[in-house]
Structure formats: structure tokens, C-alpha cells
Coordinates of C-alpha atoms and ligand atoms in Angstrom, one line a residue:
X1 CA -9.6 99.6 33.8
X2 CA -7.3 102.6 33.0
X3 CA -3.9 102.0 31.5
X4 CA -1.1 104.3 32.8
X5 CA 2.5 105.0 31.7
X6 CA 5.3 103.0 33.1
X7 CA 5.8 99.5 34.7
X8 CA 6.1 98.1 38.2
X9 CA 9.1 95.7 38.4
X10 CA 9.2 92.9 40.8
X11 CA 12.7 92.4 42.2
X12 CA 14.8 90.9 45.0
X13 CA 13.7 93.8 47.3
X14 CA 10.0 93.6 46.5
X15 CA 8.1 93.2 49.8
X16 CA 4.5 93.0 50.8
X17 CA 2.6 94.7 53.6
X18 CA -0.8 93.3 54.7
X19 CA -2.9 95.4 57.0
X20 CA -5.8 93.0 57.5
X21 CA -4.8 89.7 59.2
X22 CA -8.1 88.2 58.0
X23 CA -6.7 88.1 54.5
X24 CA -3.5 86.3 55.5
X25 CA -4.5 82.8 54.2
X26 CA -5.2 84.1 50.7
X27 CA -1.9 86.1 50.7
X28 CA 0.0 83.1 51.9
X29 CA -1.3 80.9 49.2
X30 CA -1.2 83.4 46.3
X31 CA 2.2 84.8 47.2
X32 CA 3.6 81.3 47.4
X33 CA 2.4 80.6 43.9
X34 CA 4.1 83.8 42.7
X35 CA 7.3 82.8 44.5
X36 CA 7.3 79.4 42.7
X37 CA 7.4 80.9 39.3
X38 CA 9.4 84.2 39.9
X39 CA 11.9 82.7 42.3
X40 CA 11.6 85.9 44.3
X41 CA 11.4 86.0 48.1
X42 CA 8.4 88.4 48.3
X43 CA 8.4 88.7 52.1
X44 CA 5.1 89.5 53.8
X45 CA 5.0 91.9 56.8
X46 CA 8.8 91.8 57.3
X47 CA 10.7 94.9 58.4
X48 CA 11.5 95.7 54.8
X49 CA 9.9 98.8 53.3
X50 CA 6.9 97.4 51.4
X51 CA 6.1 98.4 47.8
X52 CA 3.0 96.2 47.6
X53 CA 0.3 97.1 50.1
X54 CA -2.8 95.0 50.6
X55 CA -5.8 96.2 52.7
X56 CA -9.4 95.5 53.0
X57 CA -12.2 98.0 52.3
X58 CA -15.7 97.1 53.3
X59 CA -17.2 99.9 51.2
X60 CA -16.4 97.9 48.0
X61 CA -19.2 95.5 46.8
X62 CA -18.8 91.8 47.7
X63 CA -16.0 90.0 45.8
X64 CA -14.8 93.4 44.4
X65 CA -11.4 94.9 44.6
X66 CA -9.3 97.9 43.5
X67 CA -5.9 97.4 42.1
X68 CA -3.6 100.4 41.5
X69 CA -0.2 99.7 39.8
X70 CA 2.3 102.5 39.4
X71 CA 6.1 102.3 38.7
X72 CA 6.9 102.3 42.3
X73 CA 4.0 100.7 44.1
X74 CA 1.1 98.2 43.9
X75 CA -2.0 98.8 46.0
X76 CA -4.7 96.3 46.5
X77 CA -7.9 97.0 48.4
X78 CA -10.3 94.1 48.7
X79 CA -13.9 93.8 49.9
X80 CA -13.3 90.3 51.3
X81 CA -11.0 87.3 50.9
X82 CA -12.6 86.1 47.6
X83 CA -12.0 89.6 46.3
X84 CA -8.3 89.5 47.2
X85 CA -8.1 86.1 45.4
X86 CA -9.6 87.7 42.3
X87 CA -7.2 90.6 42.5
X88 CA -4.3 88.1 42.5
X89 CA -5.9 86.3 39.5
X90 CA -5.9 89.7 37.7
X91 CA -2.3 90.3 38.6
X92 CA -1.4 86.9 37.3
X93 CA -3.1 87.6 34.0
X94 CA -1.2 90.9 33.7
X95 CA 2.1 89.1 34.3
X96 CA 4.0 87.2 31.6
X97 CA 2.4 83.8 30.9
X98 CA 5.5 82.0 32.5
X99 CA 3.8 82.9 35.8
X100 CA 1.6 79.9 35.2
X101 CA 4.5 77.5 35.3
X102 CA 5.4 75.8 38.5
X103 CA 9.1 76.3 38.1
X104 CA 11.4 79.3 38.5
X105 CA 12.0 81.4 35.4
X106 CA 14.6 84.0 36.4
X107 CA 15.1 85.4 32.8
X108 CA 11.6 86.7 32.6
X109 CA 10.8 90.4 33.0
X110 CA 8.5 90.1 36.0
X111 CA 6.8 93.4 35.6
X112 CA 3.3 94.8 35.5
X113 CA 2.1 97.6 33.3
X114 CA 0.8 100.5 35.3
X115 CA -2.9 100.4 35.6
X116 CA -5.9 101.2 37.7
X117 CA -8.7 98.7 38.0
X118 CA -11.9 98.9 40.1
X119 CA -13.7 95.6 39.6
X120 CA -16.7 93.7 41.1
X121 CA -19.0 91.1 39.7
X122 CA -22.3 91.7 38.0
X123 CA -23.7 88.4 39.2
X124 CA -23.1 86.5 42.5
X125 CA -23.6 83.1 40.8
X126 CA -21.0 82.4 38.1
X127 CA -21.0 78.7 37.4
X128 CA -19.8 75.8 35.3
X129 CA -21.3 72.4 35.4
X130 CA -19.4 69.2 34.7
X131 CA -21.3 65.9 34.0
X132 CA -19.3 63.1 35.4
X133 CA -22.0 60.5 35.0
X134 CA -22.0 60.0 31.2
X135 CA -18.3 59.8 31.4
X136 CA -16.3 59.5 34.6
X137 CA -13.5 62.0 35.2
X138 CA -10.7 61.6 37.8
X139 CA -10.3 63.6 41.0
X140 CA -7.2 65.1 39.4
X141 CA -9.1 66.4 36.4
X142 CA -12.0 67.7 38.5
X143 CA -9.5 69.7 40.5
X144 CA -7.9 71.0 37.4
X145 CA -11.3 72.0 36.1
X146 CA -12.0 73.9 39.3
X147 CA -8.6 75.5 39.4
X148 CA -9.0 76.8 35.8
X149 CA -12.5 78.1 36.3
X150 CA -11.4 79.9 39.5
X151 CA -8.7 81.8 37.6
X152 CA -11.5 83.3 35.5
X153 CA -13.5 84.3 38.6
X154 CA -16.2 81.6 38.4
X155 CA -17.4 80.7 41.9
X156 CA -19.9 77.8 41.5
X157 CA -18.9 74.3 40.4
X158 CA -22.1 72.3 39.7
X159 CA -21.1 68.7 40.0
X160 CA -23.5 66.5 38.0
X161 CA -22.9 63.4 40.1
X162 CA -25.7 61.1 39.2
X163 CA -27.6 60.3 36.0
X164 CA -28.9 57.3 34.1
X165 CA -25.5 56.3 32.9
X166 CA -23.6 56.2 36.2
X167 CA -23.9 57.0 39.9
X168 CA -20.6 58.6 41.1
X169 CA -20.8 59.3 44.8
X170 CA -20.0 56.8 47.5
X171 CA -22.7 56.5 50.2
X172 CA -22.0 53.7 52.7
X173 CA -25.6 53.2 53.6
X174 CA -26.4 52.3 50.0
X175 CA -23.3 50.4 48.8
X176 CA -24.9 49.1 45.6
X177 CA -25.2 52.6 44.3
X178 CA -21.5 52.5 43.5
X179 CA -21.0 48.7 43.4
X180 CA -23.6 48.4 40.7
X181 CA -24.8 51.8 39.7
X182 CA -21.3 53.2 38.9
X183 CA -20.6 50.7 36.1
X184 CA -22.0 50.1 32.6
X185 CA -21.2 47.2 30.3
X186 CA -20.2 49.4 27.4
X187 CA -20.9 52.7 25.6
X188 CA -22.6 53.5 22.3
X189 CA -20.3 54.7 19.5
X190 CA -21.2 57.9 17.6
X191 CA -24.1 60.2 18.0
X192 CA -26.9 58.6 16.1
X193 CA -29.5 57.6 18.8
X194 CA -31.4 55.5 16.2
X195 CA -28.7 53.1 15.4
X196 CA -26.6 51.3 18.0
X197 CA -23.1 50.1 18.0
X198 CA -21.3 49.4 21.3
X199 CA -17.6 49.9 22.0
X200 CA -17.4 46.7 24.1
X201 CA -15.5 48.5 26.9
X202 CA -16.9 48.6 30.4
X203 CA -17.0 52.1 31.8
X204 CA -17.4 53.5 35.3
X205 CA -15.9 54.9 38.5
X206 CA -17.0 56.9 41.5
X207 CA -15.6 59.3 44.1
X208 CA -15.1 58.1 47.7
X209 CA -16.1 60.3 50.5
X210 CA -12.5 61.2 51.2
X211 CA -12.0 62.1 47.6
X212 CA -15.0 64.4 47.7
X213 CA -13.8 66.1 50.9
X214 CA -10.4 66.6 49.1
X215 CA -12.1 68.2 46.1
X216 CA -14.2 70.4 48.5
X217 CA -11.1 71.7 50.3
X218 CA -9.4 72.4 47.1
X219 CA -12.4 74.3 45.8
X220 CA -12.8 76.3 49.0
X221 CA -9.2 77.5 48.7
X222 CA -10.2 78.9 45.3
X223 CA -13.5 80.4 46.5
X224 CA -15.5 78.0 44.5
X225 CA -18.7 76.5 46.1
X226 CA -19.4 73.0 45.0
X227 CA -23.1 72.3 44.3
X228 CA -23.9 68.6 44.1
X229 CA -26.7 67.4 41.8
X230 CA -28.6 64.3 42.7
X231 CA -31.1 63.6 39.9
X232 CA -34.7 62.8 40.7
X233 CA -37.3 61.6 39.8
X234 CA -35.9 60.9 36.3
X235 CA -32.4 60.4 35.1
X236 CA -32.1 57.7 37.7
X237 CA -31.7 54.4 35.9
X238 CA -28.2 53.8 37.5
X239 CA -29.7 54.2 41.0
X240 CA -32.7 51.9 40.1
X241 CA -30.3 49.3 38.7
X242 CA -28.8 49.2 42.2
X243 CA -32.1 49.4 44.1
X244 CA -35.1 48.4 41.8
X245 CA -37.4 48.6 44.8
X246 CA -37.5 52.4 44.4
X247 CA -38.7 52.2 40.8
X248 CA -42.2 51.9 39.3
X249 CA -41.6 48.3 38.1
X250 CA -39.7 45.4 39.4
X251 CA -37.1 45.4 36.6
X252 CA -34.7 44.1 35.6
X253 CA -32.9 47.4 35.1
X254 CA -29.5 47.9 33.5
X255 CA -27.2 51.0 33.6
X256 CA -27.9 52.2 30.0
X257 CA -25.3 51.9 27.3
X258 CA -27.0 54.3 24.9
X259 CA -27.7 58.0 25.2
X260 CA -31.0 59.7 25.2
X261 CA -33.8 60.2 27.7
X262 CA -34.8 57.0 29.7
X263 CA -38.2 56.1 30.9
X264 CA -37.2 54.5 34.3
X265 CA -38.1 56.9 37.1
X266 CA -38.5 56.8 40.8
X267 CA -41.8 55.7 42.3
X268 CA -43.5 58.3 44.6
X269 CA -43.6 55.7 47.4
X270 CA -42.9 56.2 51.1
X271 CA -40.0 53.8 50.7
X272 CA -38.5 55.9 47.9
X273 CA -38.8 59.1 49.9
X274 CA -37.2 57.5 52.9
X275 CA -34.3 56.4 50.6
X276 CA -34.0 59.8 49.0
X277 CA -33.9 61.5 52.4
X278 CA -31.1 59.2 53.5
X279 CA -29.2 60.0 50.3
X280 CA -29.7 63.7 50.7
X281 CA -28.8 63.6 54.4
X282 CA -25.5 62.0 53.5
X283 CA -25.0 64.5 50.7
X284 CA -25.7 67.4 53.1
X285 CA -23.2 65.9 55.6
X286 CA -20.5 66.0 52.9
X287 CA -21.3 69.2 51.0
X288 CA -21.6 72.5 52.9
X289 CA -23.3 74.2 49.9
X290 CA -26.5 76.0 50.8
X291 CA -27.9 74.8 47.4
X292 CA -28.5 71.2 46.7
X293 CA -29.5 70.5 43.0
X294 CA -32.1 67.8 42.6
X295 CA -32.3 67.7 38.8
X296 CA -35.9 67.1 37.8
X297 CA -35.4 67.6 34.1
X298 CA -36.7 65.4 31.3
X299 CA -39.0 63.1 33.3
X300 CA -41.1 60.9 31.0
X301 CA -44.4 60.2 32.9
X302 CA -45.3 56.9 31.2
X303 CA -44.4 54.8 34.2
X304 CA -46.4 57.0 36.6
X305 CA -49.3 56.7 34.2
X306 CA -49.0 52.9 34.4
X307 CA -48.3 52.7 38.1
X308 CA -51.2 51.9 40.5
X309 CA -49.2 53.4 43.4
X310 CA -48.5 56.7 41.5
X311 CA -52.2 57.0 40.4
X312 CA -53.2 56.4 44.1
X313 CA -51.0 59.3 45.2
X314 CA -52.5 61.5 42.5
X315 CA -56.0 60.7 43.8
X316 CA -55.1 60.9 47.5
X317 CA -53.4 64.3 47.2
X318 CA -56.0 65.7 44.8
X319 CA -53.5 66.3 42.0
X320 CA -54.7 67.0 38.5
X321 CA -52.1 64.9 36.6
X322 CA -48.6 63.5 36.5
X323 CA -47.1 67.0 36.1
X324 CA -48.7 67.9 39.4
X325 CA -47.4 64.7 40.9
X326 CA -43.9 65.7 39.9
X327 CA -44.4 69.1 41.6
X328 CA -45.8 67.3 44.7
X329 CA -42.7 65.1 44.6
X330 CA -40.3 68.1 44.4
X331 CA -42.2 70.1 47.1
X332 CA -41.8 67.1 49.4
X333 CA -38.1 67.0 48.8
X334 CA -37.8 70.8 49.1
X335 CA -39.5 70.7 52.5
X336 CA -36.9 68.2 53.6
X337 CA -34.0 70.3 52.4
X338 CA -35.4 73.5 53.8
X339 CA -36.0 71.8 57.2
X340 CA -32.2 71.0 57.1
X341 CA -31.3 74.6 56.3
X342 CA -30.7 74.0 52.6
X343 CA -32.2 75.4 49.4
X344 CA -33.3 73.5 46.3
X345 CA -32.3 74.1 42.8
X346 CA -34.1 72.3 39.9
X347 CA -34.0 72.5 36.1
X348 CA -36.8 74.5 34.6
X349 CA -39.2 71.5 34.3
X350 CA -40.0 72.1 38.0
X351 CA -42.2 74.9 36.8
X352 CA -44.6 72.5 35.0
X353 CA -46.9 71.4 37.7
X354 CA -46.4 74.5 39.9
X355 CA -43.1 75.6 41.5
X356 CA -42.1 74.5 45.0
X357 CA -42.3 77.5 47.3
X358 CA -38.7 78.4 47.7
X359 CA -37.1 76.7 44.7
X360 CA -34.4 78.3 42.6
X361 CA -34.7 77.5 38.9
X362 CA -32.0 76.7 36.4
X363 CA -33.4 77.8 33.0
X364 CA -31.9 75.5 30.4
X365 CA -34.3 74.9 27.5
X366 CA -34.4 78.6 26.8
X367 CA -34.9 81.6 29.0
X368 CA -38.7 81.6 29.2
X369 CA -38.7 79.3 32.3
X370 CA -36.3 81.7 34.0
X371 CA -38.5 84.7 33.1
X372 CA -41.6 82.9 34.4
X373 CA -39.8 81.9 37.6
X374 CA -38.4 85.4 38.2
X375 CA -41.9 86.9 37.7
X376 CA -43.2 84.5 40.4
X377 CA -40.5 85.9 42.7
X378 CA -38.1 82.9 42.5
X379 CA -34.3 83.1 42.0
X380 CA -33.0 82.0 38.6
X381 CA -29.8 80.9 37.1
X382 CA -29.7 81.3 33.4
X383 CA -28.1 78.4 31.5
X384 CA -29.9 78.4 28.1
X385 CA -28.8 75.6 25.8
X386 CA -28.5 77.8 22.7
X387 CA -25.8 79.9 24.3
X388 CA -24.0 78.0 27.0
X389 CA -24.2 74.3 26.3
X390 CA -20.5 73.6 25.9
X391 CA -21.2 70.1 24.7
X392 CA -22.6 71.5 21.5
X393 CA -20.3 72.0 18.4
X394 CA -18.3 75.2 18.4
X395 CA -17.9 75.3 14.6
X396 CA -18.8 73.4 11.4
X397 CA -19.4 69.8 12.6
X398 CA -17.3 68.6 9.6
X399 CA -14.2 70.0 11.3
X400 CA -15.0 69.1 14.9
X401 CA -14.9 66.0 17.1
X402 CA -18.3 64.3 17.3
X403 CA -20.9 66.1 19.5
X404 CA -24.6 65.8 20.0
X405 CA -26.8 66.1 16.9
X406 CA -29.3 68.4 18.3
X407 CA -28.9 72.2 18.5
X408 CA -26.8 74.4 16.3
X409 CA -23.1 75.1 16.8
X410 CA -22.3 77.6 19.6
X411 CA -19.2 79.6 18.5
X412 CA -17.3 81.9 20.9
X413 CA -19.1 85.1 19.8
X414 CA -22.5 83.5 20.5
X415 CA -21.5 82.8 24.0
X416 CA -20.2 86.3 24.4
X417 CA -23.5 87.6 23.0
X418 CA -25.5 85.8 25.8
X419 CA -27.4 88.3 27.9
X420 CA -28.7 86.6 31.1
X421 CA -31.3 89.3 31.9
X422 CA -34.0 89.3 29.2
X423 CA -35.3 92.8 28.3
X424 CA -38.9 91.9 29.2
X425 CA -38.2 91.7 32.9
X426 CA -38.8 94.7 35.1
X427 CA -35.9 95.8 37.3
X428 CA -37.5 94.2 40.3
X429 CA -37.9 90.9 38.5
X430 CA -34.4 91.1 37.1
X431 CA -33.0 91.0 40.6
X432 CA -34.0 87.4 40.8
X433 CA -31.6 86.5 38.0
X434 CA -28.7 85.7 40.3
X435 CA -26.3 84.4 37.6
X436 CA -25.3 82.3 34.7
X437 CA -23.8 79.0 34.1
X438 CA -22.2 77.0 31.3
X439 CA -22.8 73.2 31.1
X440 CA -20.4 70.5 30.0
X441 CA -22.5 67.4 29.3
X442 CA -20.3 64.5 28.5
X443 CA -22.1 61.9 26.4
X444 CA -19.6 62.6 23.6
X445 CA -16.7 63.7 25.8
X446 CA -14.7 60.9 27.3
X447 CA -11.2 62.4 28.0
X448 CA -9.9 65.4 30.0
X449 CA -8.3 66.8 26.8
X450 CA -11.7 66.8 25.0
X451 CA -13.5 68.3 28.0
X452 CA -11.0 71.2 27.9
X453 CA -11.4 71.6 24.2
X454 CA -15.1 72.0 24.6
X455 CA -14.9 74.3 27.6
X456 CA -12.1 76.7 26.5
X457 CA -12.1 79.3 25.3
X458 CA -15.9 79.4 25.5
X459 CA -15.8 79.6 29.3
X460 CA -13.7 82.8 29.0
X461 CA -16.6 84.4 27.1
X462 CA -19.1 83.3 29.7
X463 CA -16.7 84.5 32.5
X464 CA -17.0 88.1 31.1
X465 CA -20.8 87.8 30.7
X466 CA -21.2 86.8 34.3
X467 CA -18.7 89.2 35.7
X468 CA -18.6 92.5 33.7
X469 CA -21.3 95.2 33.6
X470 CA -23.5 94.8 30.5
X471 CA -22.5 98.2 29.2
X472 CA -18.8 97.3 29.4
X473 CA -19.0 94.3 27.2
X474 CA -17.4 94.6 23.7
X475 CA -16.7 91.7 21.4
X476 CA -13.7 93.4 20.0
X477 CA -12.3 94.0 23.4
X478 CA -12.9 90.4 24.3
X479 CA -11.0 89.1 21.3
X480 CA -8.1 91.5 22.1
X481 CA -7.9 90.2 25.7
X482 CA -8.2 86.7 24.4
X483 CA -4.8 86.8 22.9
X484 CA -3.3 87.3 26.4
X485 CA -5.6 84.8 27.9
X486 CA -4.6 82.2 25.3
X487 CA -0.9 82.7 26.1
X488 CA -1.7 81.8 29.7
X489 CA -3.8 78.8 28.7
X490 CA -0.8 77.6 26.6
X491 CA 1.5 78.0 29.6
X492 CA -1.0 76.0 31.6
X493 CA -1.2 73.2 29.0
X494 CA -4.9 73.6 28.4
X495 CA -6.2 71.9 25.3
X496 CA -8.4 74.8 24.3
X497 CA -10.0 75.0 20.8
X498 CA -8.0 77.2 18.4
X499 CA -9.6 80.4 17.2
X500 CA -11.1 80.4 13.7
Ligands
ACM1 C1 -30.7 69.2 30.6 O1 -29.9 69.6 29.7 N1 -31.4 68.1 30.5 C2 -30.8 70.0 31.8

């Protein structure tokens, strides 16, 4: 980015010329958004002389763009449609914050400072995860979450749709998943897992298939791919409460009211696989994402140790132990996904009994799982809990809303200091690190306002980590840009955490 003298002023005669009709849908949407705050006409491809020219340029890396602003012209060259969307997001950030308001502000100086920007992302996968199981969040909030992240050039929304504490996706073939599995009696108060006090308030909710399609369309317009996560074989108590026959014991099960890792897991039976394949078939019908996330984190093996059926599978398949049984389970699910043209992502525990042949690993406990997977030639998304778990405190717990008790606070500069490619990897191995993701687990987050408080501004730091070249990162520069970003978050009404 190079700052130049002078400003380009938008006015009643400002007109836009687009040379590539393939980019028309992005131009239509983004220019309409500019019209609604500036009140200007901003005609596209009219007969007026155009001072904003938009073209495509296939020599620019994917998602990359060049933006040149001078006092009398704006030129945008975009590699593809996503790139043009990102160029518009950069323009929005260069405009006064009133651009974020959906009403006309005619007394604002709608001008851009002259600048030259040549920009493309370091990583192709730039993600945020939202856990809607521990607490349910409305479609309206999920869309707002996606809209906000897209403004900062995130392009993957990992939707944690199932867990012990609630099943959130409507699947007509298995109605009890949402009739029973989407609801819990109450929720524990506070963050001490050793003592229990319940709030006495039933909690739950789920997304209908129409609602999910609505979210997907909304995300597509913002160049965000939605990756659904269906947890297995652990983190499945809500599903097993609905369908105990797929568990290792007859029950009874209950959708848990306390946090922590639960022991109820799926049985490795043919009936369970048939059910899981039905569920995944429905999920693939709804979600176009190439990646399907199958969880596989934190699976206590006690019930497999005690299960005659599980032990028989271990013997029949010549497996060494329950870790290998988990790998066998995941390989079977991967073969099913691959046969349907999809790819599997799992949390780093899928390394433990041997990786499934084509699996992509989300390295969350630290980065060693990711390093190991990359060395084995597998793709990796880095999401280490000590840097990018946005459910952790972001300052002294005494001054913060209740969060989990494990893990140290993760302030903004820690997120900014996160380097997704560990030095120990060779260049060839490093190419398997396809990106980074921040995770918003919601055991202790029950409202949209609190979710935004935990996510912002930390997501802005991660956005730069995932987008900018390593050498271009500077904490001082980040904090300088943050002032402008914060003014825009204010205009958007985002409940971000104030800076220290
Ligand atoms: C995780 O945080 N259990 C992936």
C-alpha cells in the first residue's frame, strides 16, 4: 500500500465502467450498498464518462486485486469475483465510517485518499468457527457474523452444528435429532465444572433446511464457504439422546446440562454407520462445501473398552487398540465422503491411530499435530488454542465476563503474533498449511452481544495473520489501522471489546 497526495471525491457525476460482465453481480450488490449510504446515483456502464473503471486481470493471484486511487480516477483490477468483493471492502474501509450505515448521509465528505494497493491473500483458507450447540444463535445473528467476517476477508465459516449439548440441523429422516436432541433442561451456571448449579431455564433451537439454505445463499454473496461440522464419534450425546440405538449402551441418555467432555460416544456398529451415512448424505445435499468436518476431537474410549461389539470390531479388523478403532471409524467415514466427491476435515486427534488417507487436519491443541500432518503430506488448518480460541479471556479475568477456566488469557497482541507456519517445516511441507482459523466456542457465551465481544477485535488481528505476507506484519501498524477499523465497527453497532 502506497499513500499518494490528493483525494478522489465521489459526487453526482461519478460513474462506473465495468469491462468484464462476469463481475457484474458483485458490482451490482456492492455499488447498491454504496448508493444506500452515499445517496449518489453511481451509474454503471451508462453513457456518462466513467471515472471508476473496473476490469479483471487473470495475471493477479486468486482473490487478489489492484486498487489505484488518484484525484480524478479509481481503477480496480481484480483476479476474480471474490477479489472484486475484497477490493470493495477495502474501499469501504477507506471511506468515512458512515458508509456502514444503511441510510443516506449527504453531509459526509465521500472521498478516498489517493493510494495504490496491490493485495492478495497469503492463505486460501481464512476461517472463523461459531459453536451454535453449546448455545443456540439465531439465523439473523449467524448472518451478521458471516457478514462481518466477510468484510475482513475471511472466506470460510465453520458452523459447529452438533455437539453434546444440542443438535442444530433439521434432518427429516431423523426427526428426533431436533425434536429431542435440540433441547436441554437447563444450563449450568458459572465455570466451575466441579460444582453444579443449574439456571432452571430450558435451552435449545435448531435451523430448518430452508433457514440453512438462506444462510448459504447469504454467505455465497459474500464469498464465504460454509463448512458444516457433524461431530463423531464423540461429542454426540444430543444425538444419542434422540437415537440411543447408535450408542454403546442402551441409556437412558440426556442432553447434558453441564460443560466438559462427555463419555457417551457412537458405537462402531453397522447400524450406526448406516445412520451416519444418511445424516452425511443429507448434509451434502444441503451444503455445497467440498469440505465436511466430522469433528473427532476429545473421544473418551471407556465405552468402547467396555463394549463387546467394539472389541469384536477391533479383533475382526486386526486393530491394536481403541485409538486404531477411532482411525478405522474415521477412515470408513472418509471413504464415504470421498466416494461422494467431498473431503474430510477432522480435529488433530484423528492423527492418533493413524491418519485417514486424504484427511485435512485442524490443529487445535497446539501446532504439533499440524506439523506432523503436514510432514505426512496432509493439508492442515492451524487453529491452536493458545492463540486463536476466542472463547478464552482477553484480559485479566477479574475485569472480564466469565469464560472457561483453562488456558491463559489471549489478548489482541497474542493473536497478532500467531504465525501459522512453524519454522521447523520445510518449504514443501509448509505448502500443506492452507490457512488459519479462530474458534468461538460458546459454553460461556449465550448472547449475540457477548459473542461479538469475544470475537472483535481479535478477529481483526487474525484477519491480517491469514491475509498479509508474514514480512508485512507489524504490531504497531496493526494498532494504527485498528483505530479506523474500530470507527467502522462502531458504525456497524458491533459490541467489540474496548482496547486496553
Ligand atoms: C476442541 O476445542 N475440542 C476442538
